[in-house]
Amino acid sequence: MSEKVFLALVGGRSATPTIMGALQFLEEFDRIKFLLCEHPTNIYQTFQEKTIEILKAQKKELIFEKEKDIRIVNGNDFESVYYTIRELCSRNINLKFVNVTSAPQEMAFAVYNYVRENYNEAVVFNVNTNKSQLTPLWGNCSNKLSKKLTVENYVSACAIEIFKRKFKIEELSFNEEQAEKIVNYLVNNVETSDRILSILRTELQKGTPPKTITVKEKDILKENIRREEFIDCIKFLSDNKIISKFNEITYSFRIEKQSDQAFLSGDWLEYFVYLEGKKMQFDSIELSVELNDFKGEVDVFCVHNANALICECKTGKFDTNDLTNLESKAIKLGGKYCVRLLITTSQKVTEELINKAKNRQILIVAGEQLKNIGTILKKQMNDPDFSRS
């Protein structure tokens, strides 16, 4: 029996629809062919290469020959597309599946007509990443996306690579159980803990660990923090090993590692959001992901049913630059199809910042809302406040 062939049309803003379509039928075809739209920077060739990379990682025996299985064409020229698809998919192949997602209308119509005329048993379909479903245009197949993408797959589909994962729990002085206790304590007492940590951040920025930090009583009073509240918080941190040698009289303590200092300065909020996100059972979730050619990192990155959601976590104050940076990351990671949240410990966010965030399609989660961050993440992934379309 001749090898079964999958045809993918490649255009659009990422390779995600192409990859998701092929993954659903990966065990049912032997060879994959690509019809690419022309592009001045050859971005669609990059998408095609990423697609092959991901598919081959899951099916090493997949057949693909560059000279034989790729054609590039003006996607808005019906006749040119029709001629090219006839060359790419001659009548002597066993064409089984055709993914027309992301192609311009002229390209999709030309391919659809050719396939209907010559391969009326082939399944022609579209992948809707917004609704997380597959729609058969001709032939029968399930509309469920049963195969999933990881964060790394999704990033690769956007022609970007993960440079490194910055957060490593094993580098901390405390274990995972203690880390979870710390972040839950800080969130459950966020109004007080945020003010205490704002004092500590000032001192933490002076020098590098190992070091002793001493807090002045006047700074505690300036933040309207009672002595008992401060002592209870620092003792809790000490009990869970992020700091040591706390002196209640001098308000001094030791911090031993750079990673502990980073956690106390702000990584704790990222870790809390990550832990709550894991409970939502997304297809994939990663923490502190640094990407090539990006300014900064993605603090929390979630992928579910081929949809992406990214979070910027800010302890203390934030400004318009933080919104701009988050927007620029989202644009590179799918544009409107990438949901973006700015999560902050601040109790009050100005109306001006809220409106600036809305203009960038960013949802701000602040203060007391942190306790419900898991539910918020799930809602925004499935039914975002700002439409993906």
mmCIF file of C-alpha atoms in Angstrom:
data_model
loop_
_atom_site.group_PDB
_atom_site.id
_atom_site.type_symbol
_atom_site.label_atom_id
_atom_site.label_comp_id
_atom_site.label_asym_id
_atom_site.label_seq_id
_atom_site.Cartn_x
_atom_site.Cartn_y
_atom_site.Cartn_z
ATOM 1 C CA MET A 1 0.000 0.000 0.000
ATOM 2 C CA SER A 2 1.338 3.497 -0.889
ATOM 3 C CA GLU A 3 2.399 5.816 1.902
ATOM 4 C CA LYS A 4 -0.327 7.991 3.420
ATOM 5 C CA VAL A 5 0.219 11.726 2.984
ATOM 6 C CA PHE A 6 -0.683 14.760 5.107
ATOM 7 C CA LEU A 7 -0.752 18.198 3.451
ATOM 8 C CA ALA A 8 -0.367 21.381 5.526
ATOM 9 C CA LEU A 9 -0.942 24.924 4.297
ATOM 10 C CA VAL A 10 1.288 27.349 6.202
ATOM 11 C CA GLY A 11 0.568 31.046 6.777
ATOM 12 C CA GLY A 12 -0.666 33.125 9.714
ATOM 13 C CA ARG A 13 1.130 34.345 12.822
ATOM 14 C CA SER A 14 2.569 31.076 14.170
ATOM 15 C CA ALA A 15 2.986 27.397 13.391
ATOM 16 C CA THR A 16 0.590 26.386 16.164
ATOM 17 C CA PRO A 17 -2.444 25.513 13.950
ATOM 18 C CA THR A 18 -0.170 23.574 11.568
ATOM 19 C CA ILE A 19 1.417 21.593 14.396
ATOM 20 C CA MET A 20 -1.860 20.927 16.214
ATOM 21 C CA GLY A 21 -3.550 19.711 13.021
ATOM 22 C CA ALA A 22 -0.730 17.292 12.210
ATOM 23 C CA LEU A 23 -0.456 16.011 15.773
ATOM 24 C CA GLN A 24 -4.095 14.877 15.800
ATOM 25 C CA PHE A 25 -3.457 12.414 12.945
ATOM 26 C CA LEU A 26 0.251 11.691 13.419
ATOM 27 C CA GLU A 27 -0.219 7.927 13.707
ATOM 28 C CA GLU A 28 -2.360 7.850 10.548
ATOM 29 C CA PHE A 29 0.034 9.249 7.925
ATOM 30 C CA ASP A 30 3.561 8.421 6.738
ATOM 31 C CA ARG A 31 4.662 11.530 4.828
ATOM 32 C CA ILE A 32 3.986 15.243 5.283
ATOM 33 C CA LYS A 33 3.965 17.903 2.556
ATOM 34 C CA PHE A 34 3.817 21.700 2.898
ATOM 35 C CA LEU A 35 2.405 24.483 0.741
ATOM 36 C CA LEU A 36 3.805 27.770 2.086
ATOM 37 C CA CYS A 37 2.728 31.348 1.473
ATOM 38 C CA GLU A 38 5.421 33.643 0.140
ATOM 39 C CA HIS A 39 6.839 35.995 2.782
ATOM 40 C CA PRO A 40 9.589 38.645 2.516
ATOM 41 C CA THR A 41 11.416 37.336 5.607
ATOM 42 C CA ASN A 42 10.718 33.630 4.915
ATOM 43 C CA ILE A 43 8.920 33.327 8.259
ATOM 44 C CA TYR A 44 6.674 30.546 6.931
ATOM 45 C CA GLN A 45 9.710 28.444 6.111
ATOM 46 C CA THR A 46 10.744 28.862 9.747
ATOM 47 C CA PHE A 47 7.265 27.733 10.838
ATOM 48 C CA GLN A 48 7.561 24.696 8.561
ATOM 49 C CA GLU A 49 10.960 23.792 10.025
ATOM 50 C CA LYS A 50 9.615 24.072 13.572
ATOM 51 C CA THR A 51 6.664 21.863 12.643
ATOM 52 C CA ILE A 52 8.955 19.130 11.338
ATOM 53 C CA GLU A 53 11.161 19.417 14.416
ATOM 54 C CA ILE A 54 8.211 18.871 16.781
ATOM 55 C CA LEU A 55 6.584 16.103 14.720
ATOM 56 C CA LYS A 56 9.847 14.206 14.240
ATOM 57 C CA ALA A 57 10.443 14.323 17.985
ATOM 58 C CA GLN A 58 7.260 12.274 18.371
ATOM 59 C CA LYS A 59 7.499 10.173 15.217
ATOM 60 C CA LYS A 60 11.073 9.613 14.043
ATOM 61 C CA GLU A 61 10.039 7.556 11.015
ATOM 62 C CA LEU A 62 7.933 10.387 9.557
ATOM 63 C CA ILE A 63 8.934 10.886 5.913
ATOM 64 C CA PHE A 64 9.842 14.358 4.732
ATOM 65 C CA GLU A 65 12.085 15.326 1.812
ATOM 66 C CA LYS A 66 12.665 19.058 1.437
ATOM 67 C CA GLU A 67 13.062 19.100 -2.339
ATOM 68 C CA LYS A 68 10.034 16.916 -2.895
ATOM 69 C CA ASP A 69 7.633 17.965 -0.147
ATOM 70 C CA ILE A 70 7.679 21.796 -0.032
ATOM 71 C CA ARG A 71 6.390 24.414 -2.450
ATOM 72 C CA ILE A 72 6.154 28.191 -1.935
ATOM 73 C CA VAL A 73 3.489 30.239 -3.675
ATOM 74 C CA ASN A 74 1.678 33.581 -3.685
ATOM 75 C CA GLY A 75 -1.241 32.696 -1.446
ATOM 76 C CA ASN A 76 -3.488 35.339 -3.038
ATOM 77 C CA ASP A 77 -3.143 34.039 -6.605
ATOM 78 C CA PHE A 78 -5.780 31.321 -7.176
ATOM 79 C CA GLU A 79 -4.371 30.043 -10.482
ATOM 80 C CA SER A 80 -0.789 29.965 -9.219
ATOM 81 C CA VAL A 81 -1.869 28.047 -6.094
ATOM 82 C CA TYR A 82 -3.905 25.579 -8.177
ATOM 83 C CA TYR A 83 -0.970 24.901 -10.506
ATOM 84 C CA THR A 84 1.450 24.535 -7.586
ATOM 85 C CA ILE A 85 -0.750 22.169 -5.564
ATOM 86 C CA ARG A 86 -1.207 20.011 -8.640
ATOM 87 C CA GLU A 87 2.584 19.738 -8.870
ATOM 88 C CA LEU A 88 3.036 19.065 -5.135
ATOM 89 C CA CYS A 89 0.204 16.548 -4.840
ATOM 90 C CA SER A 90 0.074 14.696 -8.147
ATOM 91 C CA ARG A 91 -2.670 12.134 -8.650
ATOM 92 C CA ASN A 92 -0.464 9.140 -7.877
ATOM 93 C CA ILE A 93 -0.112 9.881 -4.134
ATOM 94 C CA ASN A 94 -2.357 8.678 -1.325
ATOM 95 C CA LEU A 95 -3.484 12.022 0.130
ATOM 96 C CA LYS A 96 -5.404 11.410 3.373
ATOM 97 C CA PHE A 97 -5.472 14.711 5.332
ATOM 98 C CA VAL A 98 -5.391 18.396 4.390
ATOM 99 C CA ASN A 99 -5.040 21.215 6.959
ATOM 100 C CA VAL A 100 -6.111 24.531 5.390
ATOM 101 C CA THR A 101 -5.828 26.577 8.606
ATOM 102 C CA SER A 102 -4.094 29.992 8.429
ATOM 103 C CA ALA A 103 -4.071 30.111 4.620
ATOM 104 C CA PRO A 104 -5.439 33.136 2.721
ATOM 105 C CA GLN A 105 -8.880 32.542 1.202
ATOM 106 C CA GLU A 106 -7.632 32.226 -2.386
ATOM 107 C CA MET A 107 -5.081 29.640 -1.330
ATOM 108 C CA ALA A 108 -7.551 27.658 0.773
ATOM 109 C CA PHE A 109 -10.222 27.694 -1.987
ATOM 110 C CA ALA A 110 -7.769 26.587 -4.673
ATOM 111 C CA VAL A 111 -6.472 23.701 -2.566
ATOM 112 C CA TYR A 112 -9.971 22.708 -1.485
ATOM 113 C CA ASN A 113 -11.168 22.588 -5.118
ATOM 114 C CA TYR A 114 -8.193 20.535 -6.239
ATOM 115 C CA VAL A 115 -8.550 18.050 -3.389
ATOM 116 C CA ARG A 116 -12.304 17.652 -3.959
ATOM 117 C CA GLU A 117 -11.710 16.974 -7.664
ATOM 118 C CA ASN A 118 -8.909 14.460 -7.196
ATOM 119 C CA TYR A 119 -8.993 13.112 -3.626
ATOM 120 C CA ASN A 120 -12.603 13.069 -2.506
ATOM 121 C CA GLU A 121 -11.805 10.611 0.286
ATOM 122 C CA ALA A 122 -9.291 12.942 1.933
ATOM 123 C CA VAL A 123 -10.274 14.752 5.138
ATOM 124 C CA VAL A 124 -10.039 18.528 4.723
ATOM 125 C CA PHE A 125 -10.146 20.458 7.997
ATOM 126 C CA ASN A 126 -9.509 23.705 9.858
ATOM 127 C CA VAL A 127 -8.052 24.108 13.369
ATOM 128 C CA ASN A 128 -9.619 26.839 15.506
ATOM 129 C CA THR A 129 -7.166 27.523 18.329
ATOM 130 C CA ASN A 130 -9.494 30.155 19.812
ATOM 131 C CA LYS A 131 -12.265 27.593 20.352
ATOM 132 C CA SER A 132 -9.817 24.708 20.787
ATOM 133 C CA GLN A 133 -11.472 22.546 18.175
ATOM 134 C CA LEU A 134 -10.952 20.951 14.796
ATOM 135 C CA THR A 135 -13.616 21.543 12.120
ATOM 136 C CA PRO A 136 -13.915 19.055 9.213
ATOM 137 C CA LEU A 137 -14.731 20.855 5.953
ATOM 138 C CA TRP A 138 -14.875 17.624 3.964
ATOM 139 C CA GLY A 139 -14.857 14.073 5.293
ATOM 140 C CA ASN A 140 -15.337 12.793 8.821
ATOM 141 C CA CYS A 141 -13.120 13.196 11.867
ATOM 142 C CA SER A 142 -13.382 14.100 15.536
ATOM 143 C CA ASN A 143 -13.574 17.803 16.349
ATOM 144 C CA LYS A 144 -11.656 17.346 19.616
ATOM 145 C CA LEU A 145 -7.987 18.289 19.921
ATOM 146 C CA SER A 146 -6.796 15.201 21.770
ATOM 147 C CA LYS A 147 -3.059 15.830 21.295
ATOM 148 C CA LYS A 148 -1.553 18.706 23.262
ATOM 149 C CA LEU A 149 1.311 21.211 23.114
ATOM 150 C CA THR A 150 3.871 21.914 25.821
ATOM 151 C CA VAL A 151 5.108 25.421 26.569
ATOM 152 C CA GLU A 152 8.317 24.536 24.713
ATOM 153 C CA ASN A 153 6.308 23.333 21.680
ATOM 154 C CA TYR A 154 4.269 26.529 21.675
ATOM 155 C CA VAL A 155 7.324 28.774 21.943
ATOM 156 C CA SER A 156 9.014 26.860 19.142
ATOM 157 C CA ALA A 157 5.881 27.234 16.992
ATOM 158 C CA CYS A 158 6.326 31.016 17.316
ATOM 159 C CA ALA A 159 9.854 30.675 15.894
ATOM 160 C CA ILE A 160 11.415 31.433 19.294
ATOM 161 C CA GLU A 161 13.497 29.250 21.592
ATOM 162 C CA ILE A 162 13.721 28.876 25.364
ATOM 163 C CA PHE A 163 17.112 30.228 26.416
ATOM 164 C CA LYS A 164 16.952 29.023 30.014
ATOM 165 C CA ARG A 165 14.658 28.305 32.951
ATOM 166 C CA LYS A 166 15.823 30.586 35.735
ATOM 167 C CA PHE A 167 14.023 29.302 38.841
ATOM 168 C CA LYS A 168 15.405 26.176 40.498
ATOM 169 C CA ILE A 169 13.807 25.056 43.759
ATOM 170 C CA GLU A 170 16.835 22.901 44.638
ATOM 171 C CA GLU A 171 19.032 26.004 44.880
ATOM 172 C CA LEU A 172 17.033 27.367 47.826
ATOM 173 C CA SER A 173 17.865 26.829 51.502
ATOM 174 C CA PHE A 174 14.377 25.424 52.083
ATOM 175 C CA ASN A 175 12.377 22.603 50.527
ATOM 176 C CA GLU A 176 9.235 22.603 48.355
ATOM 177 C CA GLU A 177 6.904 22.127 51.316
ATOM 178 C CA GLN A 178 8.425 25.104 53.121
ATOM 179 C CA ALA A 179 8.333 27.196 49.929
ATOM 180 C CA GLU A 180 4.616 26.482 49.562
ATOM 181 C CA LYS A 181 4.005 27.438 53.204
ATOM 182 C CA ILE A 182 5.881 30.713 52.699
ATOM 183 C CA VAL A 183 3.988 31.801 49.581
ATOM 184 C CA ASN A 184 0.600 30.877 51.041
ATOM 185 C CA TYR A 185 1.381 32.812 54.219
ATOM 186 C CA LEU A 186 2.440 35.891 52.264
ATOM 187 C CA VAL A 187 -0.695 35.814 50.106
ATOM 188 C CA ASN A 188 -3.102 35.117 52.961
ATOM 189 C CA ASN A 189 -1.644 38.127 54.791
ATOM 190 C CA VAL A 190 -0.897 40.137 51.665
ATOM 191 C CA GLU A 191 -1.826 43.577 52.976
ATOM 192 C CA THR A 192 0.644 43.339 55.860
ATOM 193 C CA SER A 193 3.245 41.136 54.197
ATOM 194 C CA ASP A 194 3.498 43.446 51.189
ATOM 195 C CA ARG A 195 4.396 46.374 53.438
ATOM 196 C CA ILE A 196 6.908 44.282 55.399
ATOM 197 C CA LEU A 197 8.536 42.970 52.254
ATOM 198 C CA SER A 198 8.779 46.492 50.827
ATOM 199 C CA ILE A 199 10.999 47.347 53.815
ATOM 200 C CA LEU A 200 13.056 44.185 53.363
ATOM 201 C CA ARG A 201 13.512 44.763 49.613
ATOM 202 C CA THR A 202 15.268 48.049 50.336
ATOM 203 C CA GLU A 203 17.735 46.273 52.615
ATOM 204 C CA LEU A 204 18.075 43.205 50.368
ATOM 205 C CA GLN A 205 19.321 45.382 47.511
ATOM 206 C CA LYS A 206 22.375 46.349 49.549
ATOM 207 C CA GLY A 207 25.173 43.876 48.843
ATOM 208 C CA THR A 208 24.983 40.155 48.113
ATOM 209 C CA PRO A 209 24.481 37.132 50.399
ATOM 210 C CA PRO A 210 25.624 35.740 52.693
ATOM 211 C CA LYS A 211 24.911 38.816 54.799
ATOM 212 C CA THR A 212 23.155 40.130 57.890
ATOM 213 C CA ILE A 213 20.221 42.488 57.431
ATOM 214 C CA THR A 214 19.071 44.905 60.105
ATOM 215 C CA VAL A 215 15.725 46.693 59.869
ATOM 216 C CA LYS A 216 15.269 50.041 61.590
ATOM 217 C CA GLU A 217 12.279 50.394 63.899
ATOM 218 C CA LYS A 218 11.428 53.774 62.389
ATOM 219 C CA ASP A 219 10.995 52.109 58.982
ATOM 220 C CA ILE A 220 8.557 49.607 60.485
ATOM 221 C CA LEU A 221 6.517 52.382 62.109
ATOM 222 C CA LYS A 222 6.608 54.430 58.912
ATOM 223 C CA GLU A 223 4.756 51.631 57.135
ATOM 224 C CA ASN A 224 2.129 51.497 59.920
ATOM 225 C CA ILE A 225 3.204 47.997 60.882
ATOM 226 C CA ARG A 226 2.835 46.917 64.500
ATOM 227 C CA ARG A 227 5.931 45.457 66.137
ATOM 228 C CA GLU A 228 4.070 42.175 66.800
ATOM 229 C CA GLU A 229 3.058 41.881 63.139
ATOM 230 C CA PHE A 230 6.623 42.369 61.971
ATOM 231 C CA ILE A 231 8.042 39.859 64.448
ATOM 232 C CA ASP A 232 5.401 37.235 63.624
ATOM 233 C CA CYS A 233 6.153 37.524 59.908
ATOM 234 C CA ILE A 234 9.938 37.361 60.259
ATOM 235 C CA LYS A 235 9.705 34.456 62.714
ATOM 236 C CA PHE A 236 7.537 32.572 60.237
ATOM 237 C CA LEU A 237 10.147 33.124 57.525
ATOM 238 C CA SER A 238 12.846 31.975 59.919
ATOM 239 C CA ASP A 239 10.899 28.842 60.910
ATOM 240 C CA ASN A 240 10.718 27.927 57.233
ATOM 241 C CA LYS A 241 14.463 28.400 56.653
ATOM 242 C CA ILE A 242 14.471 31.255 54.134
ATOM 243 C CA ILE A 243 16.290 33.354 56.758
ATOM 244 C CA SER A 244 18.125 32.514 59.990
ATOM 245 C CA LYS A 245 19.363 33.952 63.300
ATOM 246 C CA PHE A 246 16.512 36.393 63.760
ATOM 247 C CA ASN A 247 17.037 38.787 66.669
ATOM 248 C CA GLU A 248 13.767 40.274 67.948
ATOM 249 C CA ILE A 249 15.512 43.090 69.767
ATOM 250 C CA THR A 250 17.735 44.401 66.934
ATOM 251 C CA TYR A 251 15.395 43.292 64.104
ATOM 252 C CA SER A 252 18.330 41.608 62.393
ATOM 253 C CA PHE A 253 18.588 38.297 60.550
ATOM 254 C CA ARG A 254 20.853 36.379 58.179
ATOM 255 C CA ILE A 255 20.241 35.513 54.561
ATOM 256 C CA GLU A 256 22.657 32.944 53.170
ATOM 257 C CA LYS A 257 22.025 32.515 49.445
ATOM 258 C CA GLN A 258 21.397 34.701 46.409
ATOM 259 C CA SER A 259 18.495 32.417 45.464
ATOM 260 C CA ASP A 260 16.883 32.935 48.890
ATOM 261 C CA GLN A 261 17.231 36.682 48.464
ATOM 262 C CA ALA A 262 15.654 36.553 44.983
ATOM 263 C CA PHE A 263 12.773 34.485 46.339
ATOM 264 C CA LEU A 264 12.109 36.974 49.135
ATOM 265 C CA SER A 265 12.489 39.940 46.773
ATOM 266 C CA GLY A 266 9.833 38.756 44.335
ATOM 267 C CA ASP A 267 10.254 35.196 43.044
ATOM 268 C CA TRP A 268 7.818 34.033 45.718
ATOM 269 C CA LEU A 269 4.892 35.614 43.843
ATOM 270 C CA GLU A 270 5.822 33.848 40.597
ATOM 271 C CA TYR A 271 6.094 30.573 42.494
ATOM 272 C CA PHE A 272 2.685 31.074 44.115
ATOM 273 C CA VAL A 273 1.004 31.766 40.745
ATOM 274 C CA TYR A 274 2.790 28.741 39.262
ATOM 275 C CA LEU A 275 1.595 26.423 42.061
ATOM 276 C CA GLU A 276 -1.999 27.652 41.738
ATOM 277 C CA GLY A 277 -1.813 27.342 37.958
ATOM 278 C CA LYS A 278 -0.688 23.722 38.248
ATOM 279 C CA LYS A 279 -3.887 22.942 40.145
ATOM 280 C CA MET A 280 -5.905 24.025 37.086
ATOM 281 C CA GLN A 281 -4.503 21.074 35.104
ATOM 282 C CA PHE A 282 -3.457 23.019 32.039
ATOM 283 C CA ASP A 283 -1.682 21.031 29.341
ATOM 284 C CA SER A 284 1.617 22.682 30.280
ATOM 285 C CA ILE A 285 2.847 25.354 32.675
ATOM 286 C CA GLU A 286 6.363 26.707 33.243
ATOM 287 C CA LEU A 287 7.956 29.170 35.644
ATOM 288 C CA SER A 288 10.561 31.897 34.966
ATOM 289 C CA VAL A 289 11.179 31.126 31.309
ATOM 290 C CA GLU A 290 13.797 33.263 29.579
ATOM 291 C CA LEU A 291 13.414 33.349 25.790
ATOM 292 C CA ASN A 292 15.966 34.198 23.103
ATOM 293 C CA ASP A 293 15.925 37.844 21.983
ATOM 294 C CA PHE A 294 13.435 38.833 24.688
ATOM 295 C CA LYS A 295 13.744 41.671 27.147
ATOM 296 C CA GLY A 296 13.266 39.960 30.484
ATOM 297 C CA GLU A 297 11.531 36.663 31.104
ATOM 298 C CA VAL A 298 8.026 35.237 31.121
ATOM 299 C CA ASP A 299 7.294 34.786 34.821
ATOM 300 C CA VAL A 300 4.527 32.184 34.391
ATOM 301 C CA PHE A 301 3.692 30.622 31.011
ATOM 302 C CA CYS A 302 0.586 28.423 30.563
ATOM 303 C CA VAL A 303 -0.579 26.490 27.489
ATOM 304 C CA HIS A 304 -3.922 24.704 27.189
ATOM 305 C CA ASN A 305 -5.609 23.381 24.035
ATOM 306 C CA ALA A 306 -2.987 25.243 21.963
ATOM 307 C CA ASN A 307 -3.861 28.563 23.660
ATOM 308 C CA ALA A 308 -1.238 30.566 25.550
ATOM 309 C CA LEU A 309 -1.483 32.694 28.689
ATOM 310 C CA ILE A 310 1.465 34.599 30.110
ATOM 311 C CA CYS A 311 1.833 36.360 33.470
ATOM 312 C CA GLU A 312 4.024 39.212 34.629
ATOM 313 C CA CYS A 313 4.353 39.139 38.442
ATOM 314 C CA LYS A 314 5.221 42.365 40.252
ATOM 315 C CA THR A 315 5.752 42.716 43.989
ATOM 316 C CA GLY A 316 5.176 46.279 45.048
ATOM 317 C CA LYS A 317 4.792 49.069 42.499
ATOM 318 C CA PHE A 318 4.648 48.791 38.716
ATOM 319 C CA ASP A 319 4.317 51.324 35.915
ATOM 320 C CA THR A 320 3.495 51.770 32.228
ATOM 321 C CA ASN A 321 6.850 50.283 31.179
ATOM 322 C CA ASP A 322 5.863 46.975 32.764
ATOM 323 C CA LEU A 323 2.640 46.985 30.738
ATOM 324 C CA THR A 324 4.546 47.803 27.545
ATOM 325 C CA ASN A 325 7.058 45.003 28.140
ATOM 326 C CA LEU A 326 4.293 42.473 28.770
ATOM 327 C CA GLU A 327 2.466 43.572 25.631
ATOM 328 C CA SER A 328 5.600 43.222 23.506
ATOM 329 C CA LYS A 329 6.164 39.675 24.783
ATOM 330 C CA ALA A 330 2.565 38.719 24.015
ATOM 331 C CA ILE A 331 2.806 40.125 20.480
ATOM 332 C CA LYS A 332 5.758 37.820 19.776
ATOM 333 C CA LEU A 333 3.903 34.876 21.316
ATOM 334 C CA GLY A 334 0.734 34.987 19.244
ATOM 335 C CA GLY A 335 -0.577 38.557 19.456
ATOM 336 C CA LYS A 336 -4.239 38.636 20.462
ATOM 337 C CA TYR A 337 -4.164 34.849 20.772
ATOM 338 C CA CYS A 338 -1.808 35.189 23.743
ATOM 339 C CA VAL A 339 -3.701 36.159 26.922
ATOM 340 C CA ARG A 340 -1.729 38.432 29.242
ATOM 341 C CA LEU A 341 -2.064 39.064 32.981
ATOM 342 C CA LEU A 342 -0.159 41.463 35.199
ATOM 343 C CA ILE A 343 -0.290 40.120 38.752
ATOM 344 C CA THR A 344 0.688 42.448 41.578
ATOM 345 C CA THR A 345 0.715 42.520 45.365
ATOM 346 C CA SER A 346 -0.375 46.171 45.301
ATOM 347 C CA GLN A 347 -3.627 46.808 47.138
ATOM 348 C CA LYS A 348 -4.626 49.758 45.007
ATOM 349 C CA VAL A 349 -4.088 50.240 41.279
ATOM 350 C CA THR A 350 -4.805 53.649 39.778
ATOM 351 C CA GLU A 351 -7.599 54.062 37.242
ATOM 352 C CA GLU A 352 -5.005 55.431 34.832
ATOM 353 C CA LEU A 353 -2.956 52.195 34.953
ATOM 354 C CA ILE A 354 -6.089 50.053 34.652
ATOM 355 C CA ASN A 355 -7.098 51.928 31.485
ATOM 356 C CA LYS A 356 -3.586 51.710 30.037
ATOM 357 C CA ALA A 357 -3.647 47.973 30.717
ATOM 358 C CA LYS A 358 -7.003 47.588 28.971
ATOM 359 C CA ASN A 359 -5.643 49.399 25.921
ATOM 360 C CA ARG A 360 -2.960 46.708 25.765
ATOM 361 C CA GLN A 361 -5.484 43.896 26.426
ATOM 362 C CA ILE A 362 -3.875 43.205 29.810
ATOM 363 C CA LEU A 363 -5.863 42.106 32.840
ATOM 364 C CA ILE A 364 -4.495 43.346 36.170
ATOM 365 C CA VAL A 365 -4.884 41.046 39.188
ATOM 366 C CA ALA A 366 -4.107 42.839 42.456
ATOM 367 C CA GLY A 367 -4.089 42.524 46.245
ATOM 368 C CA GLU A 368 -6.889 40.426 47.699
ATOM 369 C CA GLN A 369 -7.597 38.879 44.253
ATOM 370 C CA LEU A 370 -4.392 36.872 44.609
ATOM 371 C CA LYS A 371 -6.187 34.304 46.773
ATOM 372 C CA ASN A 372 -8.352 33.420 43.765
ATOM 373 C CA ILE A 373 -5.595 33.434 41.149
ATOM 374 C CA GLY A 374 -6.142 29.793 40.148
ATOM 375 C CA THR A 375 -9.795 30.414 39.313
ATOM 376 C CA ILE A 376 -8.834 33.623 37.492
ATOM 377 C CA LEU A 377 -6.197 31.816 35.412
ATOM 378 C CA LYS A 378 -8.683 29.112 34.418
ATOM 379 C CA LYS A 379 -11.350 31.648 33.484
ATOM 380 C CA GLN A 380 -8.944 33.737 31.399
ATOM 381 C CA MET A 381 -7.615 30.665 29.612
ATOM 382 C CA ASN A 382 -11.077 29.417 28.669
ATOM 383 C CA ASP A 383 -13.024 32.668 28.367
ATOM 384 C CA PRO A 384 -10.658 35.659 28.434
ATOM 385 C CA ASP A 385 -11.877 39.166 29.188
ATOM 386 C CA PHE A 386 -10.127 40.321 25.999
ATOM 387 C CA SER A 387 -11.157 38.222 22.994
ATOM 388 C CA ARG A 388 -8.478 36.240 21.188
ATOM 389 C CA SER A 389 -10.078 36.931 17.802
#
